[in-house]
Short mmCIF file of C-alpha atoms in Angstrom, two decimals:
data_model
loop_
_atom_site.label_atom_id
_atom_site.label_comp_id
_atom_site.label_asym_id
_atom_site.label_seq_id
_atom_site.Cartn_x
_atom_site.Cartn_y
_atom_site.Cartn_z
CA UNK A 512 22.08 49.59 5.02
CA UNK A 513 22.02 47.26 8.03
CA UNK A 514 25.00 45.00 8.46
CA UNK A 515 24.13 41.42 7.41
CA UNK A 516 23.23 39.17 10.33
CA UNK A 517 25.74 36.38 10.89
CA UNK A 518 25.00 32.80 11.95
CA UNK A 519 27.34 29.87 12.45
CA UNK A 520 24.88 27.61 10.64
CA UNK A 521 21.94 28.28 8.33
CA UNK A 522 19.72 25.35 7.38
CA UNK A 523 17.40 25.51 4.38
CA UNK A 524 14.24 23.52 5.13
CA UNK A 525 12.37 22.89 8.39
CA UNK A 526 11.47 19.29 7.67
CA UNK A 527 12.63 16.14 9.45
CA UNK A 528 16.34 16.30 8.55
CA UNK A 529 16.64 20.08 8.82
CA UNK A 530 15.12 20.36 12.31
CA UNK A 531 17.13 17.39 13.56
CA UNK A 532 20.36 18.91 12.25
CA UNK A 533 19.40 22.27 13.80
CA UNK A 534 19.13 21.13 17.39
CA UNK A 535 22.10 18.76 17.09
CA UNK A 536 24.28 21.70 16.01
CA UNK A 537 22.73 24.11 18.53
CA UNK A 538 23.44 21.65 21.35
CA UNK A 539 27.11 22.08 20.44
CA UNK A 540 26.81 25.81 21.04
CA UNK A 541 26.45 26.81 17.39
CA UNK A 542 24.23 29.78 16.49
CA UNK A 543 21.68 28.13 14.19
CA UNK A 544 18.93 29.51 11.96
CA UNK A 545 16.45 27.35 10.02
CA UNK A 546 14.72 28.95 7.03
CA UNK A 547 11.46 27.46 5.73
CA UNK A 548 9.57 28.75 2.69
CA UNK A 549 6.21 27.18 3.60
CA UNK A 550 3.68 28.90 5.83
CA UNK A 551 3.83 25.93 8.24
CA UNK A 552 6.84 23.84 9.25
CA UNK A 553 6.91 20.05 9.04
CA UNK A 554 3.88 19.62 6.75
CA UNK A 555 5.16 16.30 5.41
CA UNK A 556 5.76 15.00 8.94
CA UNK A 557 2.17 15.86 9.90
CA UNK A 558 0.59 13.97 6.99
CA UNK A 559 2.90 10.97 7.12
CA UNK A 560 1.66 7.56 8.14
CA UNK A 561 -1.97 8.65 7.79
CA UNK A 562 -1.35 11.37 10.38
CA UNK A 563 0.40 8.98 12.80
CA UNK A 564 3.97 9.30 11.44
CA UNK A 565 5.85 6.04 10.85
CA UNK A 566 8.94 7.57 12.47
CA UNK A 567 11.35 4.62 12.24
CA UNK A 568 11.58 0.83 12.06
CA UNK A 569 12.96 -1.80 14.42
CA UNK A 570 14.87 -3.43 11.55
CA UNK A 571 17.03 -0.87 9.74
CA UNK A 572 19.76 -2.08 7.35
CA UNK A 573 21.48 -0.57 4.33
CA UNK A 574 19.43 -3.00 2.20
CA UNK A 575 16.33 -0.92 3.02
CA UNK A 576 17.76 1.96 0.98
CA UNK A 577 18.21 2.59 -2.73
CA UNK A 578 21.25 4.53 -3.90
CA UNK A 579 23.72 4.40 -6.77
CA UNK A 580 26.30 4.10 -3.98
CA UNK A 581 24.69 1.53 -1.64
CA UNK A 582 27.45 1.86 0.99
CA UNK A 583 26.99 5.61 1.48
CA UNK A 584 24.18 5.41 4.06
CA UNK A 585 25.91 2.85 6.33
CA UNK A 586 28.08 5.25 8.31
CA UNK A 587 25.24 7.63 9.23
CA UNK A 588 22.81 4.81 10.06
CA UNK A 589 25.42 3.31 12.37
CA UNK A 590 26.21 6.61 14.07
CA UNK A 591 22.58 7.51 14.79
CA UNK A 592 20.46 4.38 14.95
CA UNK A 593 16.76 3.65 15.22
CA UNK A 594 17.36 2.87 18.92
CA UNK A 595 18.73 6.38 19.45
CA UNK A 596 15.59 7.92 17.97
CA UNK A 597 13.30 5.57 19.92
CA UNK A 598 15.09 6.70 23.11
CA UNK A 599 14.39 10.33 22.15
CA UNK A 600 10.72 9.53 21.52
CA UNK A 601 10.52 7.86 24.94
CA UNK A 602 12.32 10.80 26.60
CA UNK A 603 9.51 13.04 25.30
CA UNK A 604 6.88 10.65 26.62
CA UNK A 605 5.39 9.95 23.20
CA UNK A 606 3.20 6.85 23.08
CA UNK A 607 3.93 4.62 20.08
CA UNK A 608 3.07 1.22 18.68
CA UNK A 609 4.67 -1.40 16.48
CA UNK A 610 2.77 -2.44 13.38
CA UNK A 611 3.78 -5.20 10.97
CA UNK A 612 7.35 -5.44 9.64
CA UNK A 613 8.75 -3.54 12.65
CA UNK A 614 7.14 -0.21 11.67
CA UNK A 615 6.77 2.24 14.56
CA UNK A 616 3.92 4.77 14.61
CA UNK A 617 2.71 7.41 17.06
CA UNK A 618 -0.35 6.23 18.97
CA UNK A 619 -1.85 9.71 19.01
CA UNK A 620 -0.63 12.06 16.29
CA UNK A 621 2.26 12.85 13.99
CA UNK A 622 2.24 16.27 15.65
CA UNK A 623 3.99 14.59 18.61
CA UNK A 624 7.08 14.04 16.44
CA UNK A 625 7.02 17.58 15.06
CA UNK A 626 6.64 18.98 18.59
CA UNK A 627 9.59 16.84 19.72
CA UNK A 628 11.78 18.39 17.01
CA UNK A 629 10.58 21.95 17.69
CA UNK A 630 10.94 21.54 21.46
CA UNK A 631 14.49 20.27 21.04
CA UNK A 632 15.27 23.25 18.77
CA UNK A 633 13.79 25.71 21.28
CA UNK A 634 15.66 24.13 24.18
CA UNK A 635 18.98 24.20 22.31
CA UNK A 636 18.38 27.74 21.05
CA UNK A 637 18.01 27.03 17.32
CA UNK A 638 15.85 29.67 15.63
CA UNK A 639 13.21 28.69 13.02
CA UNK A 640 11.91 31.34 10.58
CA UNK A 641 9.03 31.00 8.13
CA UNK A 642 7.66 31.68 5.62
CA UNK A 643 10.72 33.08 3.89
CA UNK A 644 12.05 32.57 0.40
CA UNK A 645 15.77 32.44 -0.35
CA UNK A 646 16.37 34.20 -3.67
CA UNK A 647 20.05 33.39 -4.05
CA UNK A 648 23.09 31.93 -2.32
CA UNK A 649 26.69 33.00 -2.93
CA UNK A 650 30.06 32.09 -1.53
CA UNK A 651 31.79 34.83 0.44
CA UNK A 652 35.36 35.81 -0.46
CA UNK A 653 36.68 35.02 3.03
CA UNK A 654 34.79 31.73 3.29
CA UNK A 655 31.23 30.94 4.26
CA UNK A 656 28.02 31.86 2.44
CA UNK A 657 25.77 34.83 1.81
CA UNK A 658 22.02 34.41 1.44
CA UNK A 659 19.53 36.94 0.15
CA UNK A 660 16.00 36.30 1.29
CA UNK A 661 12.55 37.82 1.48
CA UNK A 662 10.24 37.51 4.47
CA UNK A 663 6.86 39.24 4.65
CA UNK A 664 7.93 41.49 1.79
CA UNK A 665 11.15 42.52 3.54
CA UNK A 666 14.48 41.76 1.90
CA UNK A 667 17.39 40.70 4.04
CA UNK A 668 20.96 39.48 3.67
CA UNK A 669 22.40 36.81 5.97
CA UNK A 670 25.89 35.37 6.35
CA UNK A 671 26.88 31.96 7.67
CA UNK A 672 29.94 29.77 8.04
CA UNK A 673 28.05 26.55 7.23
CA UNK A 674 25.05 26.13 4.94
CA UNK A 675 22.94 22.96 5.16
CA UNK A 676 20.59 22.06 2.29
CA UNK A 677 17.67 20.10 3.78
CA UNK A 678 15.07 21.16 1.22
CA UNK A 679 13.57 17.74 0.54
CA UNK A 680 12.73 16.80 -3.03
CA UNK A 681 10.06 16.95 -5.71
CA UNK A 682 7.45 14.66 -4.13
CA UNK A 683 4.08 16.10 -3.05
CA UNK A 684 4.58 19.76 -4.00
CA UNK A 685 1.48 20.72 -1.99
CA UNK A 686 3.43 19.80 1.16
CA UNK A 687 6.44 21.90 0.21
CA UNK A 688 8.27 19.58 -2.19
CA UNK A 689 10.55 21.55 -4.53
CA UNK A 690 13.68 21.32 -6.62
CA UNK A 691 15.61 24.16 -4.98
CA UNK A 692 18.10 21.75 -3.42
CA UNK A 693 18.99 20.41 -6.87
CA UNK A 694 19.37 23.95 -8.22
CA UNK A 695 21.82 24.77 -5.42
CA UNK A 696 23.74 21.55 -6.08
CA UNK A 697 24.00 22.50 -9.76
CA UNK A 698 25.06 26.05 -8.89
CA UNK A 699 28.00 24.65 -6.95
CA UNK A 700 28.86 22.08 -9.61
CA UNK A 701 27.75 18.97 -7.73
CA UNK A 702 26.65 16.07 -9.96
CA UNK A 703 22.95 15.17 -9.99
CA UNK A 704 21.51 11.75 -10.76
CA UNK A 705 18.23 11.35 -12.70
CA UNK A 706 15.17 11.77 -10.48
CA UNK A 707 11.82 10.03 -10.58
CA UNK A 708 8.80 9.60 -8.36
CA UNK A 709 9.13 6.75 -5.84
CA UNK A 710 6.73 5.00 -3.45
CA UNK A 711 3.97 5.91 -5.86
CA UNK A 712 0.78 4.22 -7.20
CA UNK A 713 0.59 2.80 -10.74
CA UNK A 714 -1.78 3.78 -13.52
CA UNK A 715 -3.02 1.82 -16.58
CA UNK A 716 -4.25 3.00 -19.94
CA UNK A 717 -5.27 -0.34 -21.50
CA UNK A 718 -8.32 -2.45 -20.65
CA UNK A 719 -6.85 -3.02 -17.18
CA UNK A 720 -7.87 0.56 -16.34
CA UNK A 721 -11.54 -0.50 -16.51
CA UNK A 722 -10.86 -3.60 -14.43
CA UNK A 723 -9.15 -1.49 -11.74
CA UNK A 724 -12.00 1.05 -11.76
CA UNK A 725 -14.59 -1.67 -11.27
CA UNK A 726 -12.58 -3.24 -8.42
CA UNK A 727 -11.74 0.15 -6.83
CA UNK A 728 -11.45 -0.21 -3.05
CA UNK A 729 -10.68 -3.95 -3.12
CA UNK A 730 -7.47 -4.95 -1.29
CA UNK A 731 -5.73 -8.31 -1.08
CA UNK A 732 -2.43 -9.78 0.11
CA UNK A 733 -0.10 -10.40 -2.85
CA UNK A 734 3.55 -10.83 -3.72
CA UNK A 735 4.69 -8.46 -6.48
CA UNK A 736 7.99 -8.70 -8.41
CA UNK A 737 9.92 -6.52 -10.83
CA UNK A 738 13.61 -6.37 -11.78
CA UNK A 739 14.64 -9.10 -9.31
CA UNK A 740 12.98 -7.45 -6.30
CA UNK A 741 9.78 -8.62 -4.71
CA UNK A 742 7.54 -7.44 -1.88
CA UNK A 743 4.69 -9.12 -0.10
CA UNK A 744 2.06 -6.75 1.20
CA UNK A 745 -1.48 -5.56 0.50
CA UNK A 746 -2.39 -4.41 -3.01
CA UNK A 747 -5.26 -1.97 -3.45
CA UNK A 748 -7.24 -1.46 -6.66
CA UNK A 749 -8.05 2.23 -7.28
CA UNK A 750 -10.06 4.07 -9.92
CA UNK A 751 -6.71 5.00 -11.52
CA UNK A 752 -4.87 1.68 -11.20
CA UNK A 753 -3.06 -0.16 -8.41
CA UNK A 754 -1.78 1.09 -5.08
CA UNK A 755 -1.27 -0.26 -1.56
CA UNK A 756 2.02 -0.91 0.27
CA UNK A 757 3.35 -3.59 -2.10
CA UNK A 758 2.78 -1.45 -5.20
CA UNK A 759 4.39 1.59 -3.57
CA UNK A 760 7.42 -0.53 -2.62
CA UNK A 761 7.90 -2.07 -6.08
CA UNK A 762 7.47 1.33 -7.78
CA UNK A 763 11.02 2.15 -6.60
CA UNK A 764 12.34 -0.63 -8.85
CA UNK A 765 10.02 -0.20 -11.83
CA UNK A 766 11.00 1.65 -15.02
CA UNK A 767 8.64 2.74 -17.81
CA UNK A 768 7.94 -0.22 -20.09
CA UNK A 769 8.55 -2.83 -17.37
CA UNK A 770 5.97 -5.44 -16.49
CA UNK A 771 4.97 -6.35 -12.94
CA UNK A 772 4.43 -9.96 -11.94
CA UNK A 773 1.74 -10.29 -9.27
CA UNK A 774 1.29 -13.51 -7.30
CA UNK A 775 -2.38 -13.32 -6.33
CA UNK A 776 -2.12 -16.47 -4.18
CA UNK A 777 1.29 -16.21 -2.50
CA UNK A 778 0.63 -19.09 -0.08
CA UNK A 779 -0.67 -21.50 -2.70
CA UNK A 780 0.66 -23.32 -5.74
CA UNK A 781 -2.46 -22.56 -7.75
CA UNK A 782 -1.80 -25.18 -10.47
CA UNK A 783 -1.42 -27.98 -7.90
CA UNK A 784 -4.48 -26.77 -5.99
CA UNK A 785 -6.61 -26.74 -9.16
CA UNK A 786 -5.45 -30.21 -10.24
CA UNK A 787 -6.16 -31.56 -6.75
CA UNK A 788 -9.60 -29.91 -6.72
CA UNK A 789 -10.30 -31.49 -10.11
CA UNK A 790 -9.94 -34.95 -8.49
CA UNK A 791 -11.86 -34.13 -5.34
CA UNK A 792 -14.50 -31.55 -6.19
CA UNK A 793 -17.59 -31.31 -8.34
CA UNK A 794 -17.44 -27.50 -8.24
CA UNK A 795 -17.43 -25.29 -11.28
CA UNK A 796 -14.30 -23.32 -12.10
CA UNK A 797 -15.96 -20.00 -11.19
CA UNK A 798 -17.06 -21.40 -7.80
CA UNK A 799 -13.51 -22.53 -6.96
CA UNK A 800 -12.03 -19.21 -8.07
CA UNK A 801 -14.68 -17.26 -6.13
CA UNK A 802 -13.75 -19.10 -2.94
CA UNK A 803 -9.99 -18.78 -3.48
CA UNK A 804 -9.92 -15.10 -4.49
CA UNK A 805 -12.22 -12.16 -3.72
CA UNK A 806 -15.35 -12.92 -5.77
CA UNK A 807 -15.30 -9.69 -7.79
CA UNK A 808 -11.65 -10.22 -8.79
CA UNK A 809 -12.30 -13.87 -9.69
CA UNK A 810 -15.14 -12.79 -11.99
CA UNK A 811 -13.04 -10.07 -13.64
CA UNK A 812 -10.22 -12.54 -14.34
CA UNK A 813 -12.66 -15.10 -15.76
CA UNK A 814 -14.27 -12.49 -18.02
CA UNK A 815 -10.88 -11.30 -19.23
CA UNK A 816 -8.95 -14.53 -19.74
CA UNK A 817 -11.34 -17.53 -19.68
CA UNK A 818 -14.79 -16.17 -20.61
CA UNK A 819 -16.13 -19.54 -21.81
CA UNK A 820 -14.76 -21.72 -18.99
CA UNK A 821 -16.40 -20.36 -15.81
CA UNK A 822 -19.44 -22.67 -15.83
CA UNK A 823 -17.37 -25.80 -16.54
CA UNK A 824 -17.04 -28.30 -13.69
CA UNK A 825 -13.37 -28.65 -12.73
CA UNK A 826 -13.61 -32.35 -13.55
CA UNK A 827 -14.22 -31.44 -17.22
CA UNK A 828 -11.36 -28.89 -17.46
CA UNK A 829 -8.24 -30.18 -19.25
CA UNK A 830 -5.12 -30.31 -17.04
CA UNK A 831 -3.41 -27.96 -19.49
CA UNK A 832 -6.10 -25.29 -18.94
CA UNK A 833 -5.90 -25.65 -15.15
CA UNK A 834 -2.11 -25.30 -15.25
CA UNK A 835 -2.44 -22.21 -17.43
CA UNK A 836 -4.97 -20.69 -15.00
CA UNK A 837 -2.78 -21.63 -12.02
CA UNK A 838 0.34 -20.09 -13.50
CA UNK A 839 -1.52 -16.85 -14.25
CA UNK A 840 -2.85 -16.67 -10.68
CA UNK A 841 0.69 -17.13 -9.33
CA UNK A 842 2.26 -14.77 -11.89
CA UNK A 843 -0.28 -12.28 -13.24
CA UNK A 844 1.68 -10.03 -15.58
CA UNK A 845 0.51 -6.44 -15.93
CA UNK A 846 2.12 -3.49 -17.69
CA UNK A 847 1.50 -0.09 -16.10
CA UNK A 848 1.30 2.90 -18.42
CA UNK A 849 3.02 4.99 -15.76
CA UNK A 850 2.80 6.14 -12.16
CA UNK A 851 0.77 8.94 -10.57
CA UNK A 852 4.01 10.96 -10.47
CA UNK A 853 5.26 13.47 -7.93
CA UNK A 854 1.73 14.61 -7.06
CA UNK A 855 1.22 11.57 -4.83
CA UNK A 856 4.75 10.11 -4.59
CA UNK A 857 6.03 9.74 -1.04
CA UNK A 858 9.67 10.11 -2.10
CA UNK A 859 11.93 11.14 -4.97
CA UNK A 860 14.47 8.62 -6.27
CA UNK A 861 17.88 9.90 -7.33
CA UNK A 862 19.16 13.37 -6.47
CA UNK A 863 22.53 14.77 -5.41
CA UNK A 864 25.22 12.21 -6.26
CA UNK A 865 26.64 10.91 -2.98
CA UNK A 866 30.09 10.50 -4.59
CA UNK A 867 30.43 14.27 -4.11
CA UNK A 868 29.46 14.11 -0.40
CA UNK A 869 31.34 12.86 2.68
CA UNK A 870 29.43 9.93 4.19
CA UNK A 871 30.85 10.87 7.62
CA UNK A 872 29.90 14.57 7.70
CA UNK A 873 27.44 15.10 4.78
CA UNK A 874 29.71 17.93 3.59
CA UNK A 875 30.29 18.54 -0.13
CA UNK A 876 33.87 17.39 -0.77
CA UNK A 877 34.76 20.35 -2.99
CA UNK A 878 32.89 23.04 -1.01
CA UNK A 879 33.87 23.48 2.64
CA UNK A 880 30.88 24.44 4.77
CA UNK A 881 28.22 23.23 2.30
CA UNK A 882 26.17 20.24 3.48
CA UNK A 883 23.34 18.16 1.98
CA UNK A 884 21.06 15.97 4.12
CA UNK A 885 17.81 14.03 3.87
CA UNK A 886 15.82 13.36 0.72
CA UNK A 887 17.71 15.77 -1.56
CA UNK A 888 20.53 13.18 -1.62
CA UNK A 889 20.50 10.03 -3.76
CA UNK A 890 19.36 7.88 -0.81
CA UNK A 891 15.78 6.58 -0.79
CA UNK A 892 14.31 4.30 1.83
CA UNK A 893 11.68 1.62 1.44
CA UNK A 894 8.22 2.22 2.87
CA UNK A 895 8.14 1.58 6.62
CA UNK A 896 9.88 4.40 8.50
CA UNK A 897 13.20 4.19 6.66
CA UNK A 898 13.07 7.63 5.04
CA UNK A 899 12.51 9.24 8.43
CA UNK A 900 15.42 7.26 9.87
CA UNK A 901 17.61 8.56 7.05
CA UNK A 902 16.48 12.11 7.90
CA UNK A 903 17.41 11.65 11.58
CA UNK A 904 20.74 9.93 10.83
CA UNK A 905 21.93 12.28 8.07
CA UNK A 906 20.77 15.34 10.03
CA UNK A 907 22.62 14.16 13.12
CA UNK A 908 25.87 13.54 11.25
CA UNK A 909 25.86 17.00 9.66
CA UNK A 910 24.87 18.53 13.01
CA UNK A 911 28.05 17.18 14.59
CA UNK A 912 30.30 18.92 12.06
CA UNK A 913 28.66 22.19 10.95
#
């Protein structure tokens, strides 16, 4: 039997964090191998940002991340910043643009970012192999790790001094999402925190489902709140429920059974505006609502909450009714039945407990040579390029120490 091939570093997963870690380590002269089970590398990178890849954000702070240990991400984000990645993008001559809230996107294609990572790996001498499936991982008696894998029907055994788990998480299984990173964490006795789909659209099972279906495709600027967090962005009605940037953002803070409070007129005190209009306008309630909100939404709200009031002139509406309408427009409470789940979730909340990981090196405290980076950890960014920045920063930190 052939002697097992030995590498200094083996990285599981050729996504954003894995590839970044690979070339960072290879630049230090380490012999690096990246193993990817999918038939193509970087699938999630290619589909991100509508195919344009929102690769980072001008304004990155620890407050843009969710973790049971909110301080954990600070060290890595400080060591490899958004400015460092922007410099790398510029070095590769990639054209990019800023969209709202400091989000940076490729002007041409997300493939530019994947090519950057693969070019850096090739230049540094890091090898990428796919598709290959790792069947099991064991510690070696003298230190390091042994991996058994299958590639194109051939079985092989590999040895390494350092093993990096960059397998991503459960979101979007069609793009390679899987739970193997959690299984490895459990195998080595690392604590796991509960996981759930994040940055994901909401669904409804009550009569709101019909309302959303009828308004499917309609988007408007709202402010949505839940559990003391709020986001102002576009909301999109879909045939399943509610989506759009603000709904994806707030989904990270929502728990089953919670209500969402949606301010449909974030720049207006609707009660004051209605009471003022009552003094100054001869318009009917439905006319005022149809001018203040998208017409179709105004009609749906009238039919649902005030079916007998639409034709009334504002002047004949009691102040109490106008205040009630105003307060609902500024705080429309809805109760989702659930989310669309991992099938469409952009991220997975929770994961490997960061208490068991060094924030400086990403190494498991109790297992020398075992590292966890990227989304498999209990660090989840908001929408807007933050999850990619975490991939770059965590991958870089591990790459310096493997």
